[in-house]
Amino acid sequence: MATHKRQAFTDQEQELAQVAKALGHPARVAIVRLLAQRRACVCGELVLELPLSQSTVSQHLKELKAAGLVQGDVDGPRVCYCLSPTGWARARHLLGALLAELPAPPEAHCAC
Amino acid sequence: MATHKRQAFTDQEQELAQVAKALGHPARVAIVRLLAQRRACVCGELVLELPLSQSTVSQHLKELKAAGLVQGDVDGPRVCYCLSPTGWARARHLLGALLAELPAPPEAHCAC
DNA sequence: CTTGTTTATCGTCGATTTACGATTGCAAAG
DNA sequence: CTTTGCAATCGTAAATCGACGATAAACAAG
């Protein structure tokens, strides 16, 4: 990511950024939704549902897996992708923590 | 982003991806937290709190503003940055909608 | 009008991302 | 063992990101 100064940020900030980045592409959001609805499970099914090539879908799955949001279990010649319960628990926690820090909607403005 | 096929995804998916992408960098998460805590408001203060140059902070602010999460009100020679209530309401809604679609933690696994 | 302060933009660089086709790898089936 | 089918990886090209210094722009004060 071009000379990041990672050491300067909190672990939580980096983790949250990692999760957010993984969701920072429409295709990956769509994949997560497909997996959530159980409408698709193996890579080939996802390819059929998405306007992307097999290799591209595979790459997106790899990124989601790297972020811990998805896990892939080998099932014979194919791979069954599922949402990772622990990964999403972590994501919920991180997102919730950030949202909890925000001021309530009516007064987000600063004093300036 | 190299030849995106944006038209193939839902507006919600694209909007969520945009918000997530904006939070997909530790520096931007840190900026949001600083603004939330009201510890800093104008660009110069943020620069002091972060290990980044002024131009880099300005760019991150620009991206957060483009995602609708932050708004900047001109205040004389400086600019007062605040979290955007409507932007965060939207973000909450989009994130909440996605999380609501996910199966409950214990059974995120697919049937395979 | 000039000066000083603050922020935005420009230009650049290297690293990363996104996408694809082509190839390789792997497991079940014949 | 060979074939078949699915998934992962490789290689590549174009676009974007992240960072910085340098410069421009905007505004208040003098």
Short mmCIF file of C-alpha atoms in Angstrom, two decimals, chain B residues 35-89:
data_model
loop_
_atom_site.label_atom_id
_atom_site.label_comp_id
_atom_site.label_asym_id
_atom_site.label_seq_id
_atom_site.Cartn_x
_atom_site.Cartn_y
_atom_site.Cartn_z
CA LEU B 35 -13.33 14.00 14.77
CA ALA B 36 -15.70 11.91 16.87
CA GLN B 37 -13.83 12.75 20.04
CA ARG B 38 -13.72 16.37 18.96
CA ARG B 39 -10.05 16.30 19.83
CA ALA B 40 -9.33 17.91 16.52
CA CYS B 41 -11.35 19.80 14.04
CA VAL B 42 -9.30 21.73 11.55
CA CYS B 43 -6.84 20.17 9.18
CA GLY B 44 -3.81 21.54 10.96
CA GLU B 45 -4.78 19.96 14.26
CA LEU B 46 -5.25 16.60 12.59
CA VAL B 47 -1.80 16.89 11.07
CA LEU B 48 -0.37 17.37 14.55
CA GLU B 49 -2.13 14.26 15.80
CA LEU B 50 -1.14 12.08 12.89
CA PRO B 51 2.22 10.96 11.54
CA LEU B 52 1.36 12.20 8.08
CA SER B 53 2.10 15.30 6.11
CA GLN B 54 -0.42 18.05 5.60
CA SER B 55 -1.04 17.18 2.00
CA THR B 56 -1.65 13.53 2.82
CA VAL B 57 -4.12 14.40 5.57
CA SER B 58 -5.86 16.74 3.17
CA GLN B 59 -6.21 13.95 0.64
CA HIS B 60 -7.67 11.57 3.21
CA LEU B 61 -10.12 14.25 4.24
CA LYS B 62 -11.07 14.68 0.63
CA GLU B 63 -11.82 10.98 0.31
CA LEU B 64 -13.87 10.94 3.49
CA LYS B 65 -15.76 13.94 2.21
CA ALA B 66 -16.34 12.26 -1.15
CA ALA B 67 -17.82 9.29 0.69
CA GLY B 68 -20.13 11.66 2.53
CA LEU B 69 -18.80 10.78 5.96
CA VAL B 70 -17.28 14.13 6.66
CA GLN B 71 -18.18 17.68 5.86
CA GLY B 72 -15.98 20.73 5.88
CA ASP B 73 -17.28 24.17 6.81
CA VAL B 74 -15.15 27.12 5.90
CA ASP B 75 -14.28 29.18 8.94
CA GLY B 76 -12.15 32.07 7.91
CA PRO B 77 -8.80 30.91 6.63
CA ARG B 78 -9.28 27.44 8.07
CA VAL B 79 -11.81 24.70 7.51
CA CYS B 80 -13.75 23.05 10.27
CA TYR B 81 -14.24 19.37 9.61
CA CYS B 82 -17.05 17.51 11.26
CA LEU B 83 -18.63 14.12 10.88
CA SER B 84 -21.65 14.30 8.65
CA PRO B 85 -24.76 13.23 10.57
CA THR B 86 -26.63 12.25 7.44
CA GLY B 87 -23.62 10.48 6.01
CA TRP B 88 -23.19 8.41 9.12
CA ALA B 89 -26.87 7.70 9.35
#
